[in-house]
Amino acid sequence: MTELISGPATTSSSTDPDVATLIRSAKARTRRRRFLILLAQIALVVVVLGGWQLGASSGSLDKFTYGSPDGVVQQLKTWFTDGTSLGSIWHNIGVTMQETILGFLIGVGSGVVLGIALGRIRVLADVMAPFIKAANSIPRIVLGSMFIIWFGLGPSGKVALAVVLVFFSVFFNAFQGTREVDRNLIANARILGASEWRVTSQVVLPSAMTWIVASLHSAFGFALIGAIVGEMLGAQAGLGQLIAQAQGNFNADGVYAGTLIIAVLALIAEYVVTRFEKRVLRWRPTQLSADGGL
């Protein structure tokens, strides 16, 4: 009896440390991999910026045409300390982000609603298909010019352009995600007495959420592009207008400085969207290859 009791205890005690060791080893490999990736990224930035600065300082690159890293830093310092010709740099950032966020929210909302509606109602999809294809085929720069004429130099035209860019990105994902929902789930919900609204809200929408959330990464970038392009076409303030002014004055450092600010804003937005995706899709199984992919 003593041997029967002590046997399993010995096996468990010998196995638990092995499992803990494997877990610690896996975490250590993950940390080491992340550190090496960060180190490679920093090295790449140093090489590019160092080569750019070296070329500009030695005269291999024309500073008037290509600018230089120290010139970009000086331009940013001037903007953040002394302001710009269009007011405080924070005011211009705020204008661009306001247009971007409004365009993003309106575009996502309309894209999700119409995408699910057309995905659920085939007759409506057949009726609207040629109009949606025609609208999607119009070059966005043409729409930007039209919105400037319609709405003037205020933020409305930039928001409208951002909405158009975001809408089509989200709409097609929502539409396809709705069409990909398992028909057995819908049939089972109907058998249990669920109304069409409950089927859509409790079966179709959660099932299509992976498609919808995946589109948000590119959607915010499109919203930012819409706001910037609209501002470059004509505006009273905003980062796009700052870049347009720098371009008109042949100020390469100003163009790069504005682009750098936009890139930082886009990275912050990408981080927020990624956190939102992880929270919304917590039920989704973790991919085994997640650590090995980009």
PDB file of C-alpha atoms in Angstrom:
ATOM      1  CA  MET A   1       0.000   0.000   0.000  1.00  0.00           C
ATOM      2  CA  THR A   2       2.856   2.380   0.824  1.00  0.00           C
ATOM      3  CA  GLU A   3       4.476   1.737  -2.568  1.00  0.00           C
ATOM      4  CA  LEU A   4       1.192   2.390  -4.396  1.00  0.00           C
ATOM      5  CA  ILE A   5       0.783   5.723  -2.661  1.00  0.00           C
ATOM      6  CA  SER A   6       4.386   6.857  -3.011  1.00  0.00           C
ATOM      7  CA  GLY A   7       4.671   5.859  -6.702  1.00  0.00           C
ATOM      8  CA  PRO A   8       2.444   8.518  -8.286  1.00  0.00           C
ATOM      9  CA  ALA A   9       3.780  11.193  -5.931  1.00  0.00           C
ATOM     10  CA  THR A  10       7.324  10.466  -7.082  1.00  0.00           C
ATOM     11  CA  THR A  11       6.302  10.645 -10.756  1.00  0.00           C
ATOM     12  CA  SER A  12       4.449  13.941 -10.242  1.00  0.00           C
ATOM     13  CA  SER A  13       7.360  15.522  -8.411  1.00  0.00           C
ATOM     14  CA  SER A  14       9.756  14.488 -11.143  1.00  0.00           C
ATOM     15  CA  THR A  15       7.484  15.777 -13.896  1.00  0.00           C
ATOM     16  CA  ASP A  16       6.531  19.202 -12.481  1.00  0.00           C
ATOM     17  CA  PRO A  17      10.082  20.601 -12.523  1.00  0.00           C
ATOM     18  CA  ASP A  18      10.452  19.459 -16.130  1.00  0.00           C
ATOM     19  CA  VAL A  19       7.302  21.343 -17.160  1.00  0.00           C
ATOM     20  CA  ALA A  20       8.387  24.453 -15.267  1.00  0.00           C
ATOM     21  CA  THR A  21      11.817  24.243 -16.877  1.00  0.00           C
ATOM     22  CA  LEU A  22      10.278  23.994 -20.341  1.00  0.00           C
ATOM     23  CA  ILE A  23       8.072  27.017 -19.663  1.00  0.00           C
ATOM     24  CA  ARG A  24      11.009  29.078 -18.404  1.00  0.00           C
ATOM     25  CA  SER A  25      13.082  28.005 -21.394  1.00  0.00           C
ATOM     26  CA  ALA A  26      10.327  29.001 -23.823  1.00  0.00           C
ATOM     27  CA  LYS A  27       9.934  32.421 -22.168  1.00  0.00           C
ATOM     28  CA  ALA A  28      13.690  32.941 -22.253  1.00  0.00           C
ATOM     29  CA  ARG A  29      13.804  32.108 -25.978  1.00  0.00           C
ATOM     30  CA  THR A  30      10.941  34.531 -26.630  1.00  0.00           C
ATOM     31  CA  ARG A  31      12.666  37.334 -24.716  1.00  0.00           C
ATOM     32  CA  ARG A  32      15.950  36.619 -26.478  1.00  0.00           C
ATOM     33  CA  ARG A  33      14.256  36.660 -29.885  1.00  0.00           C
ATOM     34  CA  ARG A  34      12.493  39.946 -29.146  1.00  0.00           C
ATOM     35  CA  PHE A  35      15.754  41.483 -27.963  1.00  0.00           C
ATOM     36  CA  LEU A  36      17.577  40.383 -31.112  1.00  0.00           C
ATOM     37  CA  ILE A  37      14.786  41.773 -33.312  1.00  0.00           C
ATOM     38  CA  LEU A  38      14.880  45.105 -31.446  1.00  0.00           C
ATOM     39  CA  LEU A  39      18.648  45.178 -31.767  1.00  0.00           C
ATOM     40  CA  ALA A  40      18.413  44.551 -35.520  1.00  0.00           C
ATOM     41  CA  GLN A  41      15.803  47.284 -35.901  1.00  0.00           C
ATOM     42  CA  ILE A  42      17.943  49.806 -34.008  1.00  0.00           C
ATOM     43  CA  ALA A  43      20.978  48.831 -36.080  1.00  0.00           C
ATOM     44  CA  LEU A  44      19.004  49.327 -39.308  1.00  0.00           C
ATOM     45  CA  VAL A  45      17.870  52.804 -38.212  1.00  0.00           C
ATOM     46  CA  VAL A  46      21.417  53.748 -37.199  1.00  0.00           C
ATOM     47  CA  VAL A  47      22.840  52.565 -40.534  1.00  0.00           C
ATOM     48  CA  VAL A  48      20.241  54.410 -42.614  1.00  0.00           C
ATOM     49  CA  LEU A  49      20.371  57.663 -40.643  1.00  0.00           C
ATOM     50  CA  GLY A  50      24.134  57.494 -40.263  1.00  0.00           C
ATOM     51  CA  GLY A  51      24.643  56.940 -43.978  1.00  0.00           C
ATOM     52  CA  TRP A  52      22.208  59.742 -44.796  1.00  0.00           C
ATOM     53  CA  GLN A  53      23.961  62.158 -42.436  1.00  0.00           C
ATOM     54  CA  LEU A  54      27.386  61.125 -43.686  1.00  0.00           C
ATOM     55  CA  GLY A  55      26.345  61.610 -47.299  1.00  0.00           C
ATOM     56  CA  ALA A  56      24.853  65.040 -46.554  1.00  0.00           C
ATOM     57  CA  SER A  57      27.890  66.181 -44.555  1.00  0.00           C
ATOM     58  CA  SER A  58      30.386  64.999 -47.151  1.00  0.00           C
ATOM     59  CA  GLY A  59      28.487  66.561 -50.044  1.00  0.00           C
ATOM     60  CA  SER A  60      27.643  63.248 -51.691  1.00  0.00           C
ATOM     61  CA  LEU A  61      23.974  64.095 -51.156  1.00  0.00           C
ATOM     62  CA  ASP A  62      22.689  67.565 -51.921  1.00  0.00           C
ATOM     63  CA  LYS A  63      21.178  68.965 -48.717  1.00  0.00           C
ATOM     64  CA  PHE A  64      18.853  71.224 -50.693  1.00  0.00           C
ATOM     65  CA  THR A  65      17.337  68.213 -52.445  1.00  0.00           C
ATOM     66  CA  TYR A  66      17.644  65.415 -49.903  1.00  0.00           C
ATOM     67  CA  GLY A  67      17.894  67.280 -46.604  1.00  0.00           C
ATOM     68  CA  SER A  68      19.736  65.755 -43.659  1.00  0.00           C
ATOM     69  CA  PRO A  69      18.890  64.168 -40.288  1.00  0.00           C
ATOM     70  CA  ASP A  70      20.264  67.116 -38.339  1.00  0.00           C
ATOM     71  CA  GLY A  71      18.203  69.453 -40.526  1.00  0.00           C
ATOM     72  CA  VAL A  72      15.068  67.427 -39.770  1.00  0.00           C
ATOM     73  CA  VAL A  73      15.817  67.573 -36.041  1.00  0.00           C
ATOM     74  CA  GLN A  74      16.320  71.335 -36.278  1.00  0.00           C
ATOM     75  CA  GLN A  75      13.034  71.725 -38.167  1.00  0.00           C
ATOM     76  CA  LEU A  76      11.179  69.706 -35.536  1.00  0.00           C
ATOM     77  CA  LYS A  77      12.792  71.784 -32.775  1.00  0.00           C
ATOM     78  CA  THR A  78      11.665  74.982 -34.488  1.00  0.00           C
ATOM     79  CA  TRP A  79       8.111  73.718 -34.951  1.00  0.00           C
ATOM     80  CA  PHE A  80       7.729  72.522 -31.361  1.00  0.00           C
ATOM     81  CA  THR A  81       9.349  75.550 -29.729  1.00  0.00           C
ATOM     82  CA  ASP A  82       8.534  78.496 -32.008  1.00  0.00           C
ATOM     83  CA  GLY A  83       5.469  77.133 -33.815  1.00  0.00           C
ATOM     84  CA  THR A  84       4.728  77.173 -37.543  1.00  0.00           C
ATOM     85  CA  SER A  85       3.303  79.644 -40.034  1.00  0.00           C
ATOM     86  CA  LEU A  86      -0.066  77.966 -39.464  1.00  0.00           C
ATOM     87  CA  GLY A  87       0.058  78.236 -35.680  1.00  0.00           C
ATOM     88  CA  SER A  88       1.225  75.861 -32.989  1.00  0.00           C
ATOM     89  CA  ILE A  89       2.408  72.449 -34.158  1.00  0.00           C
ATOM     90  CA  TRP A  90       0.081  70.904 -31.593  1.00  0.00           C
ATOM     91  CA  HIS A  91      -2.838  72.755 -33.165  1.00  0.00           C
ATOM     92  CA  ASN A  92      -1.933  71.332 -36.565  1.00  0.00           C
ATOM     93  CA  ILE A  93      -1.548  67.834 -35.151  1.00  0.00           C
ATOM     94  CA  GLY A  94      -4.899  68.202 -33.409  1.00  0.00           C
ATOM     95  CA  VAL A  95      -6.625  69.310 -36.622  1.00  0.00           C
ATOM     96  CA  THR A  96      -5.259  66.349 -38.571  1.00  0.00           C
ATOM     97  CA  MET A  97      -6.102  63.837 -35.845  1.00  0.00           C
ATOM     98  CA  GLN A  98      -9.616  65.231 -35.451  1.00  0.00           C
ATOM     99  CA  GLU A  99     -10.262  64.808 -39.171  1.00  0.00           C
ATOM    100  CA  THR A 100      -8.669  61.357 -39.125  1.00  0.00           C
ATOM    101  CA  ILE A 101     -10.592  60.022 -36.135  1.00  0.00           C
ATOM    102  CA  LEU A 102     -13.933  61.385 -37.362  1.00  0.00           C
ATOM    103  CA  GLY A 103     -13.366  59.906 -40.812  1.00  0.00           C
ATOM    104  CA  PHE A 104     -12.269  56.607 -39.260  1.00  0.00           C
ATOM    105  CA  LEU A 105     -15.294  56.275 -36.990  1.00  0.00           C
ATOM    106  CA  ILE A 106     -17.844  57.278 -39.626  1.00  0.00           C
ATOM    107  CA  GLY A 107     -16.210  55.110 -42.289  1.00  0.00           C
ATOM    108  CA  VAL A 108     -15.982  52.060 -40.028  1.00  0.00           C
ATOM    109  CA  GLY A 109     -19.571  52.415 -38.813  1.00  0.00           C
ATOM    110  CA  SER A 110     -21.058  52.837 -42.279  1.00  0.00           C
ATOM    111  CA  GLY A 111     -18.826  50.143 -43.771  1.00  0.00           C
ATOM    112  CA  VAL A 112     -19.793  47.572 -41.128  1.00  0.00           C
ATOM    113  CA  VAL A 113     -23.524  48.335 -41.318  1.00  0.00           C
ATOM    114  CA  LEU A 114     -23.743  48.308 -45.104  1.00  0.00           C
ATOM    115  CA  GLY A 115     -21.358  45.365 -45.459  1.00  0.00           C
ATOM    116  CA  ILE A 116     -23.403  43.180 -43.124  1.00  0.00           C
ATOM    117  CA  ALA A 117     -26.693  44.369 -44.644  1.00  0.00           C
ATOM    118  CA  LEU A 118     -25.613  43.517 -48.182  1.00  0.00           C
ATOM    119  CA  GLY A 119     -24.038  40.283 -47.001  1.00  0.00           C
ATOM    120  CA  ARG A 120     -27.302  39.215 -45.392  1.00  0.00           C
ATOM    121  CA  ILE A 121     -29.739  40.488 -48.058  1.00  0.00           C
ATOM    122  CA  ARG A 122     -28.707  39.118 -51.436  1.00  0.00           C
ATOM    123  CA  VAL A 123     -31.290  41.136 -53.404  1.00  0.00           C
ATOM    124  CA  LEU A 124     -29.976  44.362 -51.900  1.00  0.00           C
ATOM    125  CA  ALA A 125     -26.414  43.311 -52.769  1.00  0.00           C
ATOM    126  CA  ASP A 126     -27.397  42.641 -56.394  1.00  0.00           C
ATOM    127  CA  VAL A 127     -29.072  46.058 -56.656  1.00  0.00           C
ATOM    128  CA  MET A 128     -26.211  48.000 -55.071  1.00  0.00           C
ATOM    129  CA  ALA A 129     -23.300  46.080 -56.657  1.00  0.00           C
ATOM    130  CA  PRO A 130     -22.801  48.237 -59.793  1.00  0.00           C
ATOM    131  CA  PHE A 131     -23.064  51.482 -57.827  1.00  0.00           C
ATOM    132  CA  ILE A 132     -20.531  50.371 -55.231  1.00  0.00           C
ATOM    133  CA  LYS A 133     -18.124  49.175 -57.929  1.00  0.00           C
ATOM    134  CA  ALA A 134     -18.479  52.461 -59.797  1.00  0.00           C
ATOM    135  CA  ALA A 135     -17.890  54.529 -56.658  1.00  0.00           C
ATOM    136  CA  ASN A 136     -14.870  52.412 -55.711  1.00  0.00           C
ATOM    137  CA  SER A 137     -13.343  52.886 -59.166  1.00  0.00           C
ATOM    138  CA  ILE A 138     -13.229  56.694 -58.898  1.00  0.00           C
ATOM    139  CA  PRO A 139      -9.651  57.881 -58.148  1.00  0.00           C
ATOM    140  CA  ARG A 140      -9.476  59.231 -54.614  1.00  0.00           C
ATOM    141  CA  ILE A 141      -7.547  62.326 -55.679  1.00  0.00           C
ATOM    142  CA  VAL A 142     -10.508  63.282 -57.873  1.00  0.00           C
ATOM    143  CA  LEU A 143     -12.862  62.870 -54.939  1.00  0.00           C
ATOM    144  CA  GLY A 144     -10.564  65.056 -52.869  1.00  0.00           C
ATOM    145  CA  SER A 145     -10.801  67.855 -55.429  1.00  0.00           C
ATOM    146  CA  MET A 146     -14.579  67.473 -55.543  1.00  0.00           C
ATOM    147  CA  PHE A 147     -14.843  67.668 -51.757  1.00  0.00           C
ATOM    148  CA  ILE A 148     -12.713  70.836 -51.700  1.00  0.00           C
ATOM    149  CA  ILE A 149     -15.189  72.443 -54.126  1.00  0.00           C
ATOM    150  CA  TRP A 150     -18.215  71.201 -52.175  1.00  0.00           C
ATOM    151  CA  PHE A 151     -17.073  71.791 -48.592  1.00  0.00           C
ATOM    152  CA  GLY A 152     -14.378  74.452 -48.947  1.00  0.00           C
ATOM    153  CA  LEU A 153     -11.104  74.580 -47.018  1.00  0.00           C
ATOM    154  CA  GLY A 154     -12.606  73.521 -43.689  1.00  0.00           C
ATOM    155  CA  PRO A 155     -12.277  70.097 -42.093  1.00  0.00           C
ATOM    156  CA  SER A 156     -15.501  68.713 -43.613  1.00  0.00           C
ATOM    157  CA  GLY A 157     -13.887  67.899 -46.968  1.00  0.00           C
ATOM    158  CA  LYS A 158     -10.980  66.089 -45.313  1.00  0.00           C
ATOM    159  CA  VAL A 159     -13.331  64.078 -43.140  1.00  0.00           C
ATOM    160  CA  ALA A 160     -15.391  63.140 -46.206  1.00  0.00           C
ATOM    161  CA  LEU A 161     -12.300  61.934 -48.064  1.00  0.00           C
ATOM    162  CA  ALA A 162     -11.174  59.927 -45.032  1.00  0.00           C
ATOM    163  CA  VAL A 163     -14.658  58.383 -44.777  1.00  0.00           C
ATOM    164  CA  VAL A 164     -14.555  57.262 -48.407  1.00  0.00           C
ATOM    165  CA  LEU A 165     -11.142  55.641 -48.031  1.00  0.00           C
ATOM    166  CA  VAL A 166     -12.073  53.873 -44.795  1.00  0.00           C
ATOM    167  CA  PHE A 167     -15.544  52.828 -45.946  1.00  0.00           C
ATOM    168  CA  PHE A 168     -14.462  50.641 -48.850  1.00  0.00           C
ATOM    169  CA  SER A 169     -11.683  49.026 -46.837  1.00  0.00           C
ATOM    170  CA  VAL A 170     -14.085  48.005 -44.054  1.00  0.00           C
ATOM    171  CA  PHE A 171     -17.115  47.363 -46.264  1.00  0.00           C
ATOM    172  CA  PHE A 172     -15.554  44.615 -48.384  1.00  0.00           C
ATOM    173  CA  ASN A 173     -14.199  42.837 -45.292  1.00  0.00           C
ATOM    174  CA  ALA A 174     -17.540  43.041 -43.485  1.00  0.00           C
ATOM    175  CA  PHE A 175     -19.359  41.858 -46.598  1.00  0.00           C
ATOM    176  CA  GLN A 176     -17.032  38.902 -47.157  1.00  0.00           C
ATOM    177  CA  GLY A 177     -16.996  38.033 -43.458  1.00  0.00           C
ATOM    178  CA  THR A 178     -20.802  37.938 -43.450  1.00  0.00           C
ATOM    179  CA  ARG A 179     -20.855  35.658 -46.495  1.00  0.00           C
ATOM    180  CA  GLU A 180     -18.323  33.325 -44.841  1.00  0.00           C
ATOM    181  CA  VAL A 181     -20.432  32.708 -41.710  1.00  0.00           C
ATOM    182  CA  ASP A 182     -21.193  29.021 -41.172  1.00  0.00           C
ATOM    183  CA  ARG A 183     -24.718  28.426 -42.506  1.00  0.00           C
ATOM    184  CA  ASN A 184     -25.253  25.671 -39.948  1.00  0.00           C
ATOM    185  CA  LEU A 185     -24.933  28.227 -37.141  1.00  0.00           C
ATOM    186  CA  ILE A 186     -27.558  30.433 -38.774  1.00  0.00           C
ATOM    187  CA  ALA A 187     -29.893  27.464 -39.361  1.00  0.00           C
ATOM    188  CA  ASN A 188     -29.531  26.285 -35.754  1.00  0.00           C
ATOM    189  CA  ALA A 189     -30.286  29.776 -34.435  1.00  0.00           C
ATOM    190  CA  ARG A 190     -33.430  29.940 -36.553  1.00  0.00           C
ATOM    191  CA  ILE A 191     -34.529  26.490 -35.371  1.00  0.00           C
ATOM    192  CA  LEU A 192     -34.208  27.735 -31.796  1.00  0.00           C
ATOM    193  CA  GLY A 193     -36.584  30.573 -32.655  1.00  0.00           C
ATOM    194  CA  ALA A 194     -34.141  33.462 -33.047  1.00  0.00           C
ATOM    195  CA  SER A 195     -35.383  36.444 -35.061  1.00  0.00           C
ATOM    196  CA  GLU A 196     -33.432  37.808 -38.008  1.00  0.00           C
ATOM    197  CA  TRP A 197     -32.155  40.670 -35.858  1.00  0.00           C
ATOM    198  CA  ARG A 198     -30.893  38.274 -33.177  1.00  0.00           C
ATOM    199  CA  VAL A 199     -29.315  36.039 -35.807  1.00  0.00           C
ATOM    200  CA  THR A 200     -27.484  39.038 -37.247  1.00  0.00           C
ATOM    201  CA  SER A 201     -26.413  40.548 -33.931  1.00  0.00           C
ATOM    202  CA  GLN A 202     -25.597  37.338 -32.042  1.00  0.00           C
ATOM    203  CA  VAL A 203     -24.387  34.982 -34.781  1.00  0.00           C
ATOM    204  CA  VAL A 204     -23.367  36.846 -37.921  1.00  0.00           C
ATOM    205  CA  LEU A 205     -21.667  39.875 -36.339  1.00  0.00           C
ATOM    206  CA  PRO A 206     -19.481  37.886 -33.886  1.00  0.00           C
ATOM    207  CA  SER A 207     -18.522  35.464 -36.651  1.00  0.00           C
ATOM    208  CA  ALA A 208     -17.570  38.281 -39.020  1.00  0.00           C
ATOM    209  CA  MET A 209     -15.754  40.235 -36.305  1.00  0.00           C
ATOM    210  CA  THR A 210     -12.390  38.698 -37.193  1.00  0.00           C
ATOM    211  CA  TRP A 211     -12.713  40.037 -40.735  1.00  0.00           C
ATOM    212  CA  ILE A 212     -13.894  43.439 -39.533  1.00  0.00           C
ATOM    213  CA  VAL A 213     -11.200  43.914 -36.899  1.00  0.00           C
ATOM    214  CA  ALA A 214      -8.506  42.823 -39.374  1.00  0.00           C
ATOM    215  CA  SER A 215      -9.555  45.682 -41.662  1.00  0.00           C
ATOM    216  CA  LEU A 216      -9.117  48.278 -38.902  1.00  0.00           C
ATOM    217  CA  HIS A 217      -5.326  48.158 -39.182  1.00  0.00           C
ATOM    218  CA  SER A 218      -5.375  49.436 -42.740  1.00  0.00           C
ATOM    219  CA  ALA A 219      -8.532  51.518 -42.189  1.00  0.00           C
ATOM    220  CA  PHE A 220      -6.886  53.955 -39.784  1.00  0.00           C
ATOM    221  CA  GLY A 221      -3.981  54.359 -42.182  1.00  0.00           C
ATOM    222  CA  PHE A 222      -6.454  55.148 -44.959  1.00  0.00           C
ATOM    223  CA  ALA A 223      -8.200  57.681 -42.720  1.00  0.00           C
ATOM    224  CA  LEU A 224      -4.872  59.386 -42.039  1.00  0.00           C
ATOM    225  CA  ILE A 225      -4.053  59.370 -45.754  1.00  0.00           C
ATOM    226  CA  GLY A 226      -7.440  60.909 -46.554  1.00  0.00           C
ATOM    227  CA  ALA A 227      -6.930  63.708 -44.031  1.00  0.00           C
ATOM    228  CA  ILE A 228      -3.359  64.423 -45.184  1.00  0.00           C
ATOM    229  CA  VAL A 229      -4.184  64.379 -48.911  1.00  0.00           C
ATOM    230  CA  GLY A 230      -7.202  66.602 -48.332  1.00  0.00           C
ATOM    231  CA  GLU A 231      -5.061  69.073 -46.401  1.00  0.00           C
ATOM    232  CA  MET A 232      -2.427  69.098 -49.132  1.00  0.00           C
ATOM    233  CA  LEU A 233      -5.103  69.901 -51.717  1.00  0.00           C
ATOM    234  CA  GLY A 234      -6.300  72.857 -49.677  1.00  0.00           C
ATOM    235  CA  ALA A 235      -6.642  73.618 -45.977  1.00  0.00           C
ATOM    236  CA  GLN A 236      -6.200  76.302 -43.353  1.00  0.00           C
ATOM    237  CA  ALA A 237      -4.206  74.084 -40.970  1.00  0.00           C
ATOM    238  CA  GLY A 238      -2.978  70.522 -40.522  1.00  0.00           C
ATOM    239  CA  LEU A 239       0.116  68.414 -41.083  1.00  0.00           C
ATOM    240  CA  GLY A 240      -0.728  67.962 -44.767  1.00  0.00           C
ATOM    241  CA  GLN A 241      -0.783  71.714 -45.272  1.00  0.00           C
ATOM    242  CA  LEU A 242       2.558  72.034 -43.437  1.00  0.00           C
ATOM    243  CA  ILE A 243       4.078  69.469 -45.792  1.00  0.00           C
ATOM    244  CA  ALA A 244       2.551  71.235 -48.796  1.00  0.00           C
ATOM    245  CA  GLN A 245       4.052  74.541 -47.663  1.00  0.00           C
ATOM    246  CA  ALA A 246       7.451  72.930 -47.115  1.00  0.00           C
ATOM    247  CA  GLN A 247       7.240  71.411 -50.590  1.00  0.00           C
ATOM    248  CA  GLY A 248       6.336  74.788 -52.098  1.00  0.00           C
ATOM    249  CA  ASN A 249       9.333  76.368 -50.380  1.00  0.00           C
ATOM    250  CA  PHE A 250      11.664  73.516 -51.458  1.00  0.00           C
ATOM    251  CA  ASN A 251      12.217  72.736 -47.781  1.00  0.00           C
ATOM    252  CA  ALA A 252      13.130  69.044 -47.824  1.00  0.00           C
ATOM    253  CA  ASP A 253      13.738  68.970 -44.072  1.00  0.00           C
ATOM    254  CA  GLY A 254      10.202  70.282 -43.484  1.00  0.00           C
ATOM    255  CA  VAL A 255       8.729  67.559 -45.684  1.00  0.00           C
ATOM    256  CA  TYR A 256      10.649  64.868 -43.805  1.00  0.00           C
ATOM    257  CA  ALA A 257       9.777  66.385 -40.419  1.00  0.00           C
ATOM    258  CA  GLY A 258       6.058  66.356 -41.240  1.00  0.00           C
ATOM    259  CA  THR A 259       6.330  62.810 -42.555  1.00  0.00           C
ATOM    260  CA  LEU A 260       8.083  61.712 -39.353  1.00  0.00           C
ATOM    261  CA  ILE A 261       5.300  63.154 -37.183  1.00  0.00           C
ATOM    262  CA  ILE A 262       2.697  61.356 -39.300  1.00  0.00           C
ATOM    263  CA  ALA A 263       4.631  58.086 -38.985  1.00  0.00           C
ATOM    264  CA  VAL A 264       4.734  58.409 -35.181  1.00  0.00           C
ATOM    265  CA  LEU A 265       0.991  59.075 -35.055  1.00  0.00           C
ATOM    266  CA  ALA A 266       0.347  56.061 -37.298  1.00  0.00           C
ATOM    267  CA  LEU A 267       2.471  53.797 -35.060  1.00  0.00           C
ATOM    268  CA  ILE A 268       0.597  54.960 -31.961  1.00  0.00           C
ATOM    269  CA  ALA A 269      -2.723  54.286 -33.694  1.00  0.00           C
ATOM    270  CA  GLU A 270      -1.508  50.842 -34.784  1.00  0.00           C
ATOM    271  CA  TYR A 271      -0.642  50.017 -31.178  1.00  0.00           C
ATOM    272  CA  VAL A 272      -4.115  51.099 -30.010  1.00  0.00           C
ATOM    273  CA  VAL A 273      -5.845  49.061 -32.750  1.00  0.00           C
ATOM    274  CA  THR A 274      -3.725  46.012 -31.885  1.00  0.00           C
ATOM    275  CA  ARG A 275      -4.700  46.281 -28.223  1.00  0.00           C
ATOM    276  CA  PHE A 276      -8.344  46.626 -29.235  1.00  0.00           C
ATOM    277  CA  GLU A 277      -8.050  43.563 -31.478  1.00  0.00           C
ATOM    278  CA  LYS A 278      -6.601  41.453 -28.668  1.00  0.00           C
ATOM    279  CA  ARG A 279      -9.381  42.535 -26.311  1.00  0.00           C
ATOM    280  CA  VAL A 280     -12.210  41.933 -28.786  1.00  0.00           C
ATOM    281  CA  LEU A 281     -10.849  38.637 -30.104  1.00  0.00           C
ATOM    282  CA  ARG A 282      -9.754  37.117 -26.810  1.00  0.00           C
ATOM    283  CA  TRP A 283     -11.811  34.019 -27.617  1.00  0.00           C
ATOM    284  CA  ARG A 284      -9.734  33.297 -30.715  1.00  0.00           C
ATOM    285  CA  PRO A 285      -7.180  30.465 -30.253  1.00  0.00           C
ATOM    286  CA  THR A 286      -3.566  31.580 -30.185  1.00  0.00           C
ATOM    287  CA  GLN A 287      -1.688  30.673 -33.362  1.00  0.00           C
ATOM    288  CA  LEU A 288       1.278  28.390 -32.734  1.00  0.00           C
ATOM    289  CA  SER A 289       3.269  30.264 -35.346  1.00  0.00           C
ATOM    290  CA  ALA A 290       2.526  33.708 -33.901  1.00  0.00           C
ATOM    291  CA  ASP A 291       6.035  34.116 -32.499  1.00  0.00           C
ATOM    292  CA  GLY A 292       7.562  33.098 -35.746  1.00  0.00           C
ATOM    293  CA  GLY A 293       5.645  35.465 -38.000  1.00  0.00           C
ATOM    294  CA  LEU A 294       5.767  39.170 -38.573  1.00  0.00           C
TER     295      LEU A 294
END
